[in-house]
Amino acid sequence: MALDQSFVGRTYPPTAPYEVGREKIREFAEAVGDANPAYTDPEAAKALGHPDVIAPPTFVFAITFKAAGVVIEDPQLGLDYSRVVHGDQKFAYNRPVRAGDRLTVTSTIEAIKSLAGNDILDIRGEVHDEAGEHVVTAFTKLVARAAEGE
Amino acid sequence: MSAKIRYEDVEPGTELPAQSFPVSRATLVQYAGASGDFNPIHWNEKFAKEVGLPDVIAHGMFTMAAAIRVVTDWVGDPAAVVEYGVRFTKPVVVPNDETGALVEVSAKVAAKLDDEARTVRVDLTAMSAGQKVLGMSRAVVALA
C-alpha cells in the first residue's frame, strides 16, 4: 500500500545528544581499514587545523540512521521495514564530525514516491552540535520493495 | 582544513590514484560492530539466501566508506570533502573463502566548480566482480 503523501514535510523532534568519543572514531576507522592519522592522532589532526581527531566522512551515518528510526518505525506512516533497502546516501558537510562533539539529529521526511509498487522515502537528517551550529546533513533514500501479490 | 592538492594543479580528467579494497567475512563482522549495523544479511549466509540474495553481502555503507578513501588519501585532509553521495546499484557479494571480495575504486576530477571556493567535483567508480556497485558516486572537494 502506498505511503500517505501527507507525511511529506513532517519533522520529528531532535534526538538526545550523541557524544562522539575518540575511541569510537578509532574503532570505525580501523573497521574500514583507514589509516589516516587525522582519525586517531590528536596531534596529526591539530596539524591540519582541527581541535581534536575527526571522524571519517561516513561515520555520522550510524547516528543519523538511528535517528531516522523515528520515521521508519512511525506506526502512523506504516513503512514495512522488512522490505526496505538503502537506495541512495548523501552527506553535505559544514565541518567534519570530531571527538567531543555532542550531536543532535532532526529528521524530516523530504519526499514520498511510489514507483512500480515500490515506496520510496527520502529522509533528511540535520546534525547540529551543542552550540546549535550545523555540522552535516545526511540525505537517505530508502526503498520499500513491493509486496508479492500487489 | 588544509588540502595538499592545489586547485591550480588539477583539470577535468585528472585521475586520482586508484585503490582496491579486499572485503572478507571478518571485515563485515568488524564493520557491523563498529557501525552498529547488525543486519544478518551481512554475516549470516542462511538468512541472506532466505531473503533471495546469492550470499552474504557487504554493508553498502562499508563500500561507501572504502570508496571515499581514494579521495581522502589523495587530498590528505578528510575535511576537504564537503559533499559526498552514492547510489547503491549492486551488492558486493562476499563468499566465505580465503579471498572474499574485492572492491576496486577509481576516480577522476569531473569539473572545477568554483574558483573562489576552490572546489572540484570528483566522480568515483566502484567495481566488484566486474559489476558497478556504486552509481552516481560523486564528491565535492575543496582544494588548496
mmCIF file of C-alpha atoms in Angstrom:
data_model
loop_
_atom_site.group_PDB
_atom_site.id
_atom_site.type_symbol
_atom_site.label_atom_id
_atom_site.label_comp_id
_atom_site.label_asym_id
_atom_site.label_seq_id
_atom_site.Cartn_x
_atom_site.Cartn_y
_atom_site.Cartn_z
ATOM 1 C CA MET A 1 0.000 0.000 0.000
ATOM 2 C CA ALA A 2 1.320 3.417 -0.951
ATOM 3 C CA LEU A 3 2.551 5.608 1.896
ATOM 4 C CA ASP A 4 0.486 8.634 2.891
ATOM 5 C CA GLN A 5 1.706 11.730 0.997
ATOM 6 C CA SER A 6 0.559 13.979 3.840
ATOM 7 C CA PHE A 7 3.692 12.910 5.763
ATOM 8 C CA VAL A 8 5.911 14.864 3.339
ATOM 9 C CA GLY A 9 7.483 17.767 5.219
ATOM 10 C CA ARG A 10 6.904 16.231 8.642
ATOM 11 C CA THR A 11 9.759 16.965 11.048
ATOM 12 C CA TYR A 12 10.375 14.829 14.125
ATOM 13 C CA PRO A 13 11.746 16.209 17.431
ATOM 14 C CA PRO A 14 15.562 16.319 17.750
ATOM 15 C CA THR A 15 17.294 13.302 19.295
ATOM 16 C CA ALA A 16 19.069 13.292 22.652
ATOM 17 C CA PRO A 17 22.748 14.256 22.154
ATOM 18 C CA TYR A 18 25.197 11.592 20.913
ATOM 19 C CA GLU A 19 28.663 12.142 22.365
ATOM 20 C CA VAL A 20 31.420 11.369 19.859
ATOM 21 C CA GLY A 21 34.374 9.623 21.515
ATOM 22 C CA ARG A 22 37.952 9.320 20.230
ATOM 23 C CA GLU A 23 37.960 5.563 20.670
ATOM 24 C CA LYS A 24 34.674 5.124 18.788
ATOM 25 C CA ILE A 25 36.188 7.048 15.859
ATOM 26 C CA ARG A 26 39.311 4.859 16.051
ATOM 27 C CA GLU A 27 37.176 1.694 16.075
ATOM 28 C CA PHE A 28 35.284 2.886 12.979
ATOM 29 C CA ALA A 29 38.446 3.934 11.101
ATOM 30 C CA GLU A 30 40.014 0.540 11.832
ATOM 31 C CA ALA A 31 36.870 -1.260 10.666
ATOM 32 C CA VAL A 32 37.055 0.454 7.280
ATOM 33 C CA GLY A 33 40.834 -0.071 7.171
ATOM 34 C CA ASP A 34 41.557 3.657 7.016
ATOM 35 C CA ALA A 35 44.932 4.590 8.498
ATOM 36 C CA ASN A 36 44.604 8.379 8.038
ATOM 37 C CA PRO A 37 46.216 9.768 11.246
ATOM 38 C CA ALA A 38 43.626 12.581 11.425
ATOM 39 C CA TYR A 39 41.212 9.914 12.763
ATOM 40 C CA THR A 40 43.413 8.586 15.569
ATOM 41 C CA ASP A 41 46.200 11.025 16.416
ATOM 42 C CA PRO A 42 45.107 14.342 18.013
ATOM 43 C CA GLU A 43 48.455 15.958 17.068
ATOM 44 C CA ALA A 44 48.049 14.969 13.417
ATOM 45 C CA ALA A 45 44.507 16.353 13.464
ATOM 46 C CA LYS A 46 45.735 19.608 15.040
ATOM 47 C CA ALA A 47 48.416 19.920 12.349
ATOM 48 C CA LEU A 48 45.533 20.018 9.841
ATOM 49 C CA GLY A 49 43.774 22.713 11.875
ATOM 50 C CA HIS A 50 41.256 20.553 13.768
ATOM 51 C CA PRO A 51 40.813 20.888 17.550
ATOM 52 C CA ASP A 52 40.733 17.085 18.038
ATOM 53 C CA VAL A 53 40.631 13.888 15.969
ATOM 54 C CA ILE A 54 37.994 13.980 13.247
ATOM 55 C CA ALA A 55 35.721 11.182 12.047
ATOM 56 C CA PRO A 56 35.774 9.596 8.574
ATOM 57 C CA PRO A 57 33.172 11.154 6.248
ATOM 58 C CA THR A 58 30.593 8.361 6.572
ATOM 59 C CA PHE A 59 30.937 7.868 10.375
ATOM 60 C CA VAL A 60 27.921 10.075 11.094
ATOM 61 C CA PHE A 61 25.578 7.666 9.287
ATOM 62 C CA ALA A 62 25.408 5.443 12.370
ATOM 63 C CA ILE A 63 23.981 8.431 14.258
ATOM 64 C CA THR A 64 21.636 9.759 11.559
ATOM 65 C CA PHE A 65 20.269 6.328 10.655
ATOM 66 C CA LYS A 66 19.483 5.541 14.262
ATOM 67 C CA ALA A 67 17.724 8.906 14.431
ATOM 68 C CA ALA A 68 15.759 8.036 11.278
ATOM 69 C CA GLY A 69 14.253 5.198 13.308
ATOM 70 C CA VAL A 70 11.526 7.599 14.472
ATOM 71 C CA VAL A 71 10.407 7.853 10.836
ATOM 72 C CA ILE A 72 10.943 4.216 9.905
ATOM 73 C CA GLU A 73 9.105 2.974 12.995
ATOM 74 C CA ASP A 74 6.366 5.621 12.967
ATOM 75 C CA PRO A 75 3.242 3.416 13.214
ATOM 76 C CA GLN A 76 1.175 6.119 11.517
ATOM 77 C CA LEU A 77 3.460 6.088 8.472
ATOM 78 C CA GLY A 78 3.353 2.283 8.324
ATOM 79 C CA LEU A 79 6.571 1.549 6.418
ATOM 80 C CA ASP A 80 7.233 -2.203 6.030
ATOM 81 C CA TYR A 81 10.855 -2.248 7.176
ATOM 82 C CA SER A 82 11.349 -5.926 6.283
ATOM 83 C CA ARG A 83 11.150 -4.845 2.619
ATOM 84 C CA VAL A 84 13.428 -1.814 2.903
ATOM 85 C CA VAL A 85 16.739 -1.451 1.067
ATOM 86 C CA HIS A 86 19.122 1.507 1.153
ATOM 87 C CA GLY A 87 18.865 3.241 -2.225
ATOM 88 C CA ASP A 88 21.000 6.387 -2.067
ATOM 89 C CA GLN A 89 23.068 8.137 0.555
ATOM 90 C CA LYS A 90 24.492 11.645 0.510
ATOM 91 C CA PHE A 91 26.202 13.919 3.022
ATOM 92 C CA ALA A 92 26.686 17.690 2.866
ATOM 93 C CA TYR A 93 29.274 18.849 5.395
ATOM 94 C CA ASN A 94 29.685 22.178 7.089
ATOM 95 C CA ARG A 95 32.614 20.778 9.072
ATOM 96 C CA PRO A 96 33.844 17.280 9.963
ATOM 97 C CA VAL A 97 32.440 15.455 12.986
ATOM 98 C CA ARG A 98 35.098 15.395 15.717
ATOM 99 C CA ALA A 99 35.786 13.853 19.101
ATOM 100 C CA GLY A 100 33.971 15.671 21.882
ATOM 101 C CA ASP A 101 31.016 16.656 19.718
ATOM 102 C CA ARG A 102 27.597 16.272 21.276
ATOM 103 C CA LEU A 103 25.362 15.869 18.242
ATOM 104 C CA THR A 104 21.611 16.010 17.868
ATOM 105 C CA VAL A 105 19.739 14.927 14.749
ATOM 106 C CA THR A 106 16.484 16.344 13.447
ATOM 107 C CA SER A 107 14.827 14.086 10.872
ATOM 108 C CA THR A 108 12.421 15.328 8.221
ATOM 109 C CA ILE A 109 10.522 13.409 5.556
ATOM 110 C CA GLU A 110 11.566 15.155 2.344
ATOM 111 C CA ALA A 111 9.660 13.100 -0.202
ATOM 112 C CA ILE A 112 7.439 10.058 -0.623
ATOM 113 C CA LYS A 113 7.080 8.495 -4.037
ATOM 114 C CA SER A 114 5.507 5.352 -5.374
ATOM 115 C CA LEU A 115 7.186 3.720 -8.351
ATOM 116 C CA ALA A 116 6.135 0.357 -9.801
ATOM 117 C CA GLY A 117 4.674 -0.645 -6.434
ATOM 118 C CA ASN A 118 7.822 0.357 -4.536
ATOM 119 C CA ASP A 119 7.582 3.020 -1.847
ATOM 120 C CA ILE A 120 10.463 5.478 -1.975
ATOM 121 C CA LEU A 121 11.131 7.544 1.131
ATOM 122 C CA ASP A 122 13.603 10.431 1.340
ATOM 123 C CA ILE A 123 14.707 11.360 4.859
ATOM 124 C CA ARG A 124 16.865 14.381 5.660
ATOM 125 C CA GLY A 125 18.807 14.346 8.928
ATOM 126 C CA GLU A 126 20.148 17.710 10.090
ATOM 127 C CA VAL A 127 23.025 17.282 12.530
ATOM 128 C CA HIS A 128 23.829 20.090 14.982
ATOM 129 C CA ASP A 129 26.426 20.414 17.724
ATOM 130 C CA GLU A 130 25.860 21.521 21.302
ATOM 131 C CA ALA A 131 26.246 25.184 20.349
ATOM 132 C CA GLY A 132 23.463 24.747 17.793
ATOM 133 C CA GLU A 133 25.852 25.035 14.828
ATOM 134 C CA HIS A 134 25.115 22.932 11.769
ATOM 135 C CA VAL A 135 27.689 20.152 11.253
ATOM 136 C CA VAL A 136 26.379 17.955 8.447
ATOM 137 C CA THR A 137 23.165 16.989 6.685
ATOM 138 C CA ALA A 138 22.533 13.359 5.746
ATOM 139 C CA PHE A 139 20.157 12.527 2.886
ATOM 140 C CA THR A 140 18.939 8.923 2.989
ATOM 141 C CA LYS A 141 16.784 7.324 0.322
ATOM 142 C CA LEU A 142 15.017 4.124 1.401
ATOM 143 C CA VAL A 143 13.148 1.863 -0.997
ATOM 144 C CA ALA A 144 10.446 -0.480 0.318
ATOM 145 C CA ARG A 145 10.069 -3.124 -2.362
ATOM 146 C CA ALA A 146 6.548 -4.014 -3.461
ATOM 147 C CA ALA A 147 4.977 -6.890 -1.535
ATOM 148 C CA GLU A 148 4.219 -10.005 -3.548
ATOM 149 C CA GLY A 149 0.735 -10.057 -4.985
ATOM 150 C CA GLU A 150 0.401 -6.260 -5.075
ATOM 151 C CA MET B 1 41.140 22.457 6.554
ATOM 152 C CA SER B 2 44.413 22.005 4.726
ATOM 153 C CA ALA B 3 44.264 20.056 1.494
ATOM 154 C CA LYS B 4 47.596 19.051 -0.015
ATOM 155 C CA ILE B 5 46.361 19.233 -3.630
ATOM 156 C CA ARG B 6 46.241 22.670 -5.236
ATOM 157 C CA TYR B 7 43.224 23.780 -7.229
ATOM 158 C CA GLU B 8 45.538 25.106 -9.965
ATOM 159 C CA ASP B 9 47.157 21.691 -10.356
ATOM 160 C CA VAL B 10 44.032 19.787 -11.421
ATOM 161 C CA GLU B 11 41.933 19.844 -14.574
ATOM 162 C CA PRO B 12 38.784 17.984 -15.597
ATOM 163 C CA GLY B 13 40.056 14.494 -16.380
ATOM 164 C CA THR B 14 42.820 14.478 -13.726
ATOM 165 C CA GLU B 15 42.890 10.923 -12.355
ATOM 166 C CA LEU B 16 43.246 10.159 -8.652
ATOM 167 C CA PRO B 17 45.380 7.147 -7.647
ATOM 168 C CA ALA B 18 43.076 4.101 -7.835
ATOM 169 C CA GLN B 19 42.854 1.642 -4.934
ATOM 170 C CA SER B 20 41.489 -1.856 -4.298
ATOM 171 C CA PHE B 21 39.886 -2.870 -1.030
ATOM 172 C CA PRO B 22 39.638 -6.549 -0.044
ATOM 173 C CA VAL B 23 36.455 -7.486 1.854
ATOM 174 C CA SER B 24 36.207 -10.715 3.841
ATOM 175 C CA ARG B 25 33.560 -12.037 6.223
ATOM 176 C CA ALA B 26 35.801 -10.854 9.062
ATOM 177 C CA THR B 27 35.760 -7.329 7.559
ATOM 178 C CA LEU B 28 31.955 -7.363 7.646
ATOM 179 C CA VAL B 29 31.768 -8.586 11.241
ATOM 180 C CA GLN B 30 34.201 -5.850 12.279
ATOM 181 C CA TYR B 31 32.225 -3.206 10.356
ATOM 182 C CA ALA B 32 28.946 -4.439 11.870
ATOM 183 C CA GLY B 33 30.372 -3.926 15.354
ATOM 184 C CA ALA B 34 31.873 -0.515 14.633
ATOM 185 C CA SER B 35 28.816 0.842 12.826
ATOM 186 C CA GLY B 36 26.090 -0.835 14.855
ATOM 187 C CA ASP B 37 24.505 -2.335 11.717
ATOM 188 C CA PHE B 38 23.871 -5.966 12.661
ATOM 189 C CA ASN B 39 21.515 -6.837 9.790
ATOM 190 C CA PRO B 40 22.069 -10.606 9.324
ATOM 191 C CA ILE B 41 22.323 -10.279 5.511
ATOM 192 C CA HIS B 42 25.870 -9.065 6.244
ATOM 193 C CA TRP B 43 27.030 -12.102 8.241
ATOM 194 C CA ASN B 44 24.509 -14.948 8.078
ATOM 195 C CA GLU B 45 24.603 -16.904 4.804
ATOM 196 C CA LYS B 46 21.454 -18.892 5.579
ATOM 197 C CA PHE B 47 19.485 -15.723 6.273
ATOM 198 C CA ALA B 48 20.872 -13.931 3.196
ATOM 199 C CA LYS B 49 19.794 -16.794 0.925
ATOM 200 C CA GLU B 50 16.359 -16.971 2.532
ATOM 201 C CA VAL B 51 15.719 -13.355 1.548
ATOM 202 C CA GLY B 52 16.800 -14.017 -2.039
ATOM 203 C CA LEU B 53 20.432 -12.877 -2.024
ATOM 204 C CA PRO B 54 23.128 -15.014 -3.683
ATOM 205 C CA ASP B 55 25.243 -14.989 -0.487
ATOM 206 C CA VAL B 56 26.253 -12.658 2.346
ATOM 207 C CA ILE B 57 26.657 -9.098 1.021
ATOM 208 C CA ALA B 58 28.781 -6.200 2.266
ATOM 209 C CA HIS B 59 27.168 -3.242 4.014
ATOM 210 C CA GLY B 60 26.536 -0.570 1.375
ATOM 211 C CA MET B 61 27.888 1.938 3.884
ATOM 212 C CA PHE B 62 31.137 -0.063 4.124
ATOM 213 C CA THR B 63 31.600 0.235 0.356
ATOM 214 C CA MET B 64 30.771 3.947 0.571
ATOM 215 C CA ALA B 65 33.376 4.379 3.346
ATOM 216 C CA ALA B 66 36.040 2.470 1.390
ATOM 217 C CA ALA B 67 35.439 4.367 -1.861
ATOM 218 C CA ILE B 68 35.950 7.841 -0.381
ATOM 219 C CA ARG B 69 39.437 6.811 0.778
ATOM 220 C CA VAL B 70 40.571 7.317 -2.817
ATOM 221 C CA VAL B 71 39.654 10.989 -2.331
ATOM 222 C CA THR B 72 40.777 11.474 1.298
ATOM 223 C CA ASP B 73 44.147 9.742 0.711
ATOM 224 C CA TRP B 74 44.686 11.999 -2.340
ATOM 225 C CA VAL B 75 43.730 15.270 -0.659
ATOM 226 C CA GLY B 76 45.257 14.453 2.769
ATOM 227 C CA ASP B 77 42.750 16.230 4.990
ATOM 228 C CA PRO B 78 39.401 14.361 5.051
ATOM 229 C CA ALA B 79 37.716 17.667 5.961
ATOM 230 C CA ALA B 80 38.289 18.763 2.355
ATOM 231 C CA VAL B 81 35.295 16.589 1.398
ATOM 232 C CA VAL B 82 32.340 18.992 1.521
ATOM 233 C CA GLU B 83 29.792 16.734 -0.174
ATOM 234 C CA TYR B 84 29.673 13.005 -0.874
ATOM 235 C CA GLY B 85 26.862 10.914 -2.315
ATOM 236 C CA VAL B 86 26.347 7.472 -3.837
ATOM 237 C CA ARG B 87 23.625 5.207 -5.179
ATOM 238 C CA PHE B 88 23.770 1.551 -4.153
ATOM 239 C CA THR B 89 23.324 -0.169 -7.521
ATOM 240 C CA LYS B 90 24.553 -3.746 -6.956
ATOM 241 C CA PRO B 91 25.512 -5.610 -3.795
ATOM 242 C CA VAL B 92 29.122 -6.630 -3.082
ATOM 243 C CA VAL B 93 28.795 -10.407 -2.657
ATOM 244 C CA VAL B 94 31.277 -11.763 -0.089
ATOM 245 C CA PRO B 95 31.879 -15.530 -0.269
ATOM 246 C CA ASN B 96 33.095 -17.443 2.791
ATOM 247 C CA ASP B 97 36.522 -18.365 1.401
ATOM 248 C CA GLU B 98 40.171 -17.287 1.569
ATOM 249 C CA THR B 99 39.814 -14.370 -0.859
ATOM 250 C CA GLY B 100 36.382 -12.865 -0.135
ATOM 251 C CA ALA B 101 35.557 -9.958 -2.458
ATOM 252 C CA LEU B 102 37.478 -7.041 -3.896
ATOM 253 C CA VAL B 103 36.137 -3.501 -4.330
ATOM 254 C CA GLU B 104 38.101 -1.600 -6.982
ATOM 255 C CA VAL B 105 37.757 2.165 -6.892
ATOM 256 C CA SER B 106 38.923 4.699 -9.442
ATOM 257 C CA ALA B 107 38.170 8.415 -9.524
ATOM 258 C CA LYS B 108 38.754 11.473 -11.623
ATOM 259 C CA VAL B 109 38.138 15.185 -11.464
ATOM 260 C CA ALA B 110 34.935 15.752 -13.447
ATOM 261 C CA ALA B 111 34.634 19.542 -13.169
ATOM 262 C CA LYS B 112 36.066 22.610 -11.494
ATOM 263 C CA LEU B 113 33.065 24.099 -9.708
ATOM 264 C CA ASP B 114 34.044 27.366 -8.045
ATOM 265 C CA ASP B 115 37.294 29.307 -8.498
ATOM 266 C CA GLU B 116 36.771 31.177 -5.228
ATOM 267 C CA ALA B 117 35.809 28.216 -3.001
ATOM 268 C CA ARG B 118 38.395 26.169 -4.971
ATOM 269 C CA THR B 119 36.003 23.244 -5.185
ATOM 270 C CA VAL B 120 36.054 20.417 -7.717
ATOM 271 C CA ARG B 121 33.665 17.564 -8.399
ATOM 272 C CA VAL B 122 35.252 14.129 -8.281
ATOM 273 C CA ASP B 123 33.403 11.215 -9.894
ATOM 274 C CA LEU B 124 34.122 7.771 -8.440
ATOM 275 C CA THR B 125 33.697 4.331 -9.951
ATOM 276 C CA ALA B 126 33.459 1.295 -7.652
ATOM 277 C CA MET B 127 33.503 -2.191 -9.171
ATOM 278 C CA SER B 128 33.295 -5.663 -7.648
ATOM 279 C CA ALA B 129 33.337 -8.934 -9.603
ATOM 280 C CA GLY B 130 33.010 -6.920 -12.831
ATOM 281 C CA GLN B 131 29.873 -5.081 -11.700
ATOM 282 C CA LYS B 132 29.380 -1.448 -10.852
ATOM 283 C CA VAL B 133 28.441 -1.468 -7.154
ATOM 284 C CA LEU B 134 28.048 2.302 -6.693
ATOM 285 C CA GLY B 135 26.302 4.646 -9.113
ATOM 286 C CA MET B 136 26.125 8.462 -9.171
ATOM 287 C CA SER B 137 29.119 8.349 -6.867
ATOM 288 C CA ARG B 138 30.326 11.917 -6.524
ATOM 289 C CA ALA B 139 32.241 14.063 -4.087
ATOM 290 C CA VAL B 140 32.719 17.817 -3.910
ATOM 291 C CA VAL B 141 36.212 18.553 -2.637
ATOM 292 C CA ALA B 142 37.730 21.881 -1.537
ATOM 293 C CA LEU B 143 41.356 22.075 -2.673
ATOM 294 C CA ALA B 144 44.182 24.313 -1.502
#
